Coordinates of C-alpha atoms and ligand atoms in Angstrom, one line a residue:
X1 CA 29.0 87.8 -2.4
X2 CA 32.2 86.5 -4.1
X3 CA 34.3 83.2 -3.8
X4 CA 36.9 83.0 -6.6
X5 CA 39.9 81.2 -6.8
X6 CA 41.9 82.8 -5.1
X7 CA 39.6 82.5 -1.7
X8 CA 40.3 78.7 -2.6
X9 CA 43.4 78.7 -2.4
X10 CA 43.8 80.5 0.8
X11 CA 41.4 78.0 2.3
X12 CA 43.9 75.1 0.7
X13 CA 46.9 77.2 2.3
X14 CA 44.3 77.4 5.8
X15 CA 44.2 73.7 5.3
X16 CA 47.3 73.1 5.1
X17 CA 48.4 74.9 8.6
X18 CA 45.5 72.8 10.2
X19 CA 47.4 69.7 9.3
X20 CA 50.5 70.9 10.8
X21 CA 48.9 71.4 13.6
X22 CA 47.6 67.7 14.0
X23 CA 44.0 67.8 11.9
X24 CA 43.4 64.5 10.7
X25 CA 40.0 64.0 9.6
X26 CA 39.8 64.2 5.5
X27 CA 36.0 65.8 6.0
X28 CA 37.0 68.2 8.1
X29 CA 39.7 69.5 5.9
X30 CA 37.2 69.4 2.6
X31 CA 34.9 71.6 4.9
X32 CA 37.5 73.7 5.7
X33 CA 39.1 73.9 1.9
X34 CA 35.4 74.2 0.5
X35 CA 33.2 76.8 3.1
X36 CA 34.0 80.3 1.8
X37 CA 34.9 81.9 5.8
X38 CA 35.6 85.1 4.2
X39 CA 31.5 85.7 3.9
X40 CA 31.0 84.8 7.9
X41 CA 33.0 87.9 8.5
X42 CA 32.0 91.4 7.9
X43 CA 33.9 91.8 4.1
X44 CA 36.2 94.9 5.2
X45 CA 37.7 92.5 6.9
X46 CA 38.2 90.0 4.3
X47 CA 41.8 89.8 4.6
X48 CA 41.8 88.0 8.4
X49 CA 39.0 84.9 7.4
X50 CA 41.8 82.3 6.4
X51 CA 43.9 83.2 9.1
X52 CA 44.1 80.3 11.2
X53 CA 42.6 83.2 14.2
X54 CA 38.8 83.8 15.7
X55 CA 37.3 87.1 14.8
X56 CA 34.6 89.4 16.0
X57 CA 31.4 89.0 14.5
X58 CA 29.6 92.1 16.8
X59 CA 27.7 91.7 19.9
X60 CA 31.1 91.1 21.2
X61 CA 31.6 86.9 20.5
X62 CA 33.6 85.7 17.7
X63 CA 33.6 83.0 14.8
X64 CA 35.9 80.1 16.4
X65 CA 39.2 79.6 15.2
X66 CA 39.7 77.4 12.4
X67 CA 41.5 74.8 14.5
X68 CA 39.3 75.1 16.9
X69 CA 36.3 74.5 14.7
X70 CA 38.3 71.2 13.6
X71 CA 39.7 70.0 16.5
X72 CA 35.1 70.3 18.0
X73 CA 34.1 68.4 15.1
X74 CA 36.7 65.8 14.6
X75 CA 35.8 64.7 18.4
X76 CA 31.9 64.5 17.0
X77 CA 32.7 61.9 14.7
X78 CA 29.7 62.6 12.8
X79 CA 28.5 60.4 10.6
X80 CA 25.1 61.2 7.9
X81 CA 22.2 61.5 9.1
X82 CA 23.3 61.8 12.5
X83 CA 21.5 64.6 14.6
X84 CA 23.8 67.0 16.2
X85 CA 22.7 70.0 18.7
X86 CA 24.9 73.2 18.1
X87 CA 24.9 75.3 21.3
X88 CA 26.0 79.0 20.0
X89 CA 25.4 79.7 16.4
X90 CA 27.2 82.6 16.3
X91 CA 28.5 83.3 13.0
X92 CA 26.9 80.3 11.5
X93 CA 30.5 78.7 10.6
X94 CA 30.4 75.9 12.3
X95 CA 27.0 75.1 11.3
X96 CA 28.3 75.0 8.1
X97 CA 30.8 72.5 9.0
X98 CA 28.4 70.3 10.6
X99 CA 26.0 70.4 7.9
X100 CA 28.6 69.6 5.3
X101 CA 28.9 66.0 7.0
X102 CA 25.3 65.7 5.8
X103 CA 24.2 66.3 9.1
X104 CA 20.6 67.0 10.8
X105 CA 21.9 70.4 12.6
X106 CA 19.8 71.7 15.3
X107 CA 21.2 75.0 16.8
X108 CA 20.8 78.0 19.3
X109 CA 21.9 81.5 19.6
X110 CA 21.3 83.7 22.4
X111 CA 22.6 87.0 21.1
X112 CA 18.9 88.4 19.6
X113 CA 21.1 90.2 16.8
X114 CA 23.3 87.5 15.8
X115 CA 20.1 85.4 15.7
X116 CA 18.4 87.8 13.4
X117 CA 21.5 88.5 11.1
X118 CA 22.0 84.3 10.7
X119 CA 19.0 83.1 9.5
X120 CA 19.2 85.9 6.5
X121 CA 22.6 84.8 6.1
X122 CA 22.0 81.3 6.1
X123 CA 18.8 81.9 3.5
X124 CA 21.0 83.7 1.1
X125 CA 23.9 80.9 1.6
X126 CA 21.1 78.3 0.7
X127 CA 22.3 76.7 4.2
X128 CA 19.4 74.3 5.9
X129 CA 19.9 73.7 9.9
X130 CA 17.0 71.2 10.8
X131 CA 16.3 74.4 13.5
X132 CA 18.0 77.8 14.0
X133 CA 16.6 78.5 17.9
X134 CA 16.6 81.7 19.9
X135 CA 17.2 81.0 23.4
X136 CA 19.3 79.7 25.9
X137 CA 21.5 76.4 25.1
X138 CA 22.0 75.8 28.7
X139 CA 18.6 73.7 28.5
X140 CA 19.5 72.2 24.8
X141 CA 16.6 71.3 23.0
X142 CA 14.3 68.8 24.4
X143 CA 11.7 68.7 22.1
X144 CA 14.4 67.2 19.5
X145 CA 16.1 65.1 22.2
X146 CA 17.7 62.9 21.9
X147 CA 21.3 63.7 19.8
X148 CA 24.0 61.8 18.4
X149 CA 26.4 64.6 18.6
X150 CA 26.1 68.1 21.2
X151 CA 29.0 70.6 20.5
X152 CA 29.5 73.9 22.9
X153 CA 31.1 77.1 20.7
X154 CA 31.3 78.6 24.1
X155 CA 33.4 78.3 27.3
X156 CA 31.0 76.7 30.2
X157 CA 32.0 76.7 34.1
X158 CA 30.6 73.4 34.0
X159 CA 28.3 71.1 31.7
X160 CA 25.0 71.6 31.6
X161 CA 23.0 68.8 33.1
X162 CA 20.1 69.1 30.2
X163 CA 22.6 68.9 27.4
X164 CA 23.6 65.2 29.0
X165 CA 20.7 63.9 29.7
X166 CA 19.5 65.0 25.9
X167 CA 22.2 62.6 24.8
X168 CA 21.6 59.4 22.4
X169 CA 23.2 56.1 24.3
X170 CA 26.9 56.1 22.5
X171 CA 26.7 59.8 21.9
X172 CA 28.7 62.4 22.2
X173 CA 29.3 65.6 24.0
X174 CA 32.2 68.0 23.2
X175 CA 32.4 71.0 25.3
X176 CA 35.7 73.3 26.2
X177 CA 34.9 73.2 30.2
X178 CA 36.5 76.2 32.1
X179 CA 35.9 80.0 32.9
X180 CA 39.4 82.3 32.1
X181 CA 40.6 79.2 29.9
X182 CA 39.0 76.1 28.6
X183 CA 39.8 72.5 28.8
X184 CA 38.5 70.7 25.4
X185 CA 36.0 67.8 27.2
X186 CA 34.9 65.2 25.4
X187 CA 31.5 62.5 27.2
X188 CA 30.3 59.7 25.3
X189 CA 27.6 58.1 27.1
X190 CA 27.8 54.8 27.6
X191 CA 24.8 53.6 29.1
X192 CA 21.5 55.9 30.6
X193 CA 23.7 57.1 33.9
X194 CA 27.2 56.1 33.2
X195 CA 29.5 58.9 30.5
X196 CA 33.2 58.1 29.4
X197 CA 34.7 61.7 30.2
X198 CA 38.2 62.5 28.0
X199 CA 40.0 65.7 28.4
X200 CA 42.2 67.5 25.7
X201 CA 44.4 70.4 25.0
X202 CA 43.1 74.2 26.4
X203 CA 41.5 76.7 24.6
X204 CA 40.2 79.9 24.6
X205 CA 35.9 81.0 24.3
X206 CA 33.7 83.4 25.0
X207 CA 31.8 82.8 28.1
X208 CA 28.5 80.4 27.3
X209 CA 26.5 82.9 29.2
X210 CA 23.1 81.0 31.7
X211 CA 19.8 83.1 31.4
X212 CA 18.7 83.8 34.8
X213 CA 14.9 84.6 34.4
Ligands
SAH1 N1 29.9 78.5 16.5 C1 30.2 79.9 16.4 C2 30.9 80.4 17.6 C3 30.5 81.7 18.1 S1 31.1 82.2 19.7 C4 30.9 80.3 15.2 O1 31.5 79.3 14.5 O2 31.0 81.4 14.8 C5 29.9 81.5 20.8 C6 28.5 81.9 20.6 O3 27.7 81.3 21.7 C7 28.1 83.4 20.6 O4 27.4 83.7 19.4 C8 27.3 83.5 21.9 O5 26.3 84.5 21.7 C9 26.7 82.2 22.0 N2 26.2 81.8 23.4 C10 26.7 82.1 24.6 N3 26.0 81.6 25.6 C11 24.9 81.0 25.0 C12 23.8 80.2 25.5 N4 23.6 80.1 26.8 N5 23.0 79.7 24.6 C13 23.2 79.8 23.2 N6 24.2 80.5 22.7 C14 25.1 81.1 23.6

């Protein structure tokens, strides 16, 4: 797997667009100009990874856009050491991001196949999530409760109750909250029952799907 120079500087170009639209955040930019997106992608389609677009990744769910990506993790304010719960792992990109921030990343697919295909990838990247879990991220991971950061790659018709509750006092929750079109939601909790809720721009996910058994 190849990153040369020129991948860099389409990521710097990628980069760049992200500031025009409003990314802020120097670490998020350096994660963006230094994580080679071209290898999250299936390489014949090399050409599309520094687009500023989501792609399919199979088992029909997408890497997020790049903005998208940014916009999550600026609203994490993440700082090291800090123990963030990923719900949707997906093509491992934002995973990535989050674990560039020096991060403790805990995360959860529920695609079996996209589970499978991500911990080789990550392996073979000489990326090191805390946890890569199979199952379903509408219950979060209580065992690792509680988290300084929760991000949702997915679209949810509402917010899981378990991914609250697994919540550090003055952490936060960013989740786009909607079912044909998302609303970017951000909760910090203030105290055990009270959460600040703050709502930005829409967006667009695949469905965070609930397993039912
Ligand atoms: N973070 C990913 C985004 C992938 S798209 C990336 O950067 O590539 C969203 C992912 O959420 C998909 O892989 C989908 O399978 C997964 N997903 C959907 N519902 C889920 C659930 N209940 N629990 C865990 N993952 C889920």
């Amino acid at each position: 797997m190849k990153d040369t120079y020129k991948h860099r500087g389409m990521r710097n170009k990628l980069a760049d667009v992200l500031i025009s639209k409003g990314i802020t955040h120097t670490m998020v930019l350096d994660a963006i100009r230094t994580i080679p997106r071209h290898l999250f992608i299936d390489s014949s389609f090399e050409g599309h990874a520094y687009q500023d677009k989501a792609f399919p990744i199979g088992a029909e769910q997408t890497i997020s856009q790049p903005y998208t990506v940014a916009f999550q993790t600026e609203l994490l304010e993440i700082k090291p050491n800090h123990k963030i719960l990923e719900i949707g792992t997906g093509s491992g990109y934002q995973t990535a991001v989050l674990l560039q921030f020096k991060a403790k990343v805990y995360t959860i697919e529920r695609q079996l196949e996209l589970f499978k295909k991500i911990n080789i990838f990550f392996k073979k990247m000489g990326y090191r999530p805390k946890k890569v879990i199979f199952g379903d991220g509408y219950k979060g991971m209580p065992e690792e409760a509680p988290f300084d950061g929760v991000i949702v790659t997915a679209g949810a018709p509402e917010v899981p109750k378990a991914l609250m509750s697994q919540l550090k006092i003055g952490g936060r929750l960013v989740i786009p909250l909607g079912i044909d079109e998302q609303i970017m939601t951000l909760y910090i909790r203030k105290s055990e029952k009270k959460f600040e809720k703050k709502e930005f721009g829409s967006f667009r996910f695949v469905p965070l799907l609930e397993d039912k058994n």
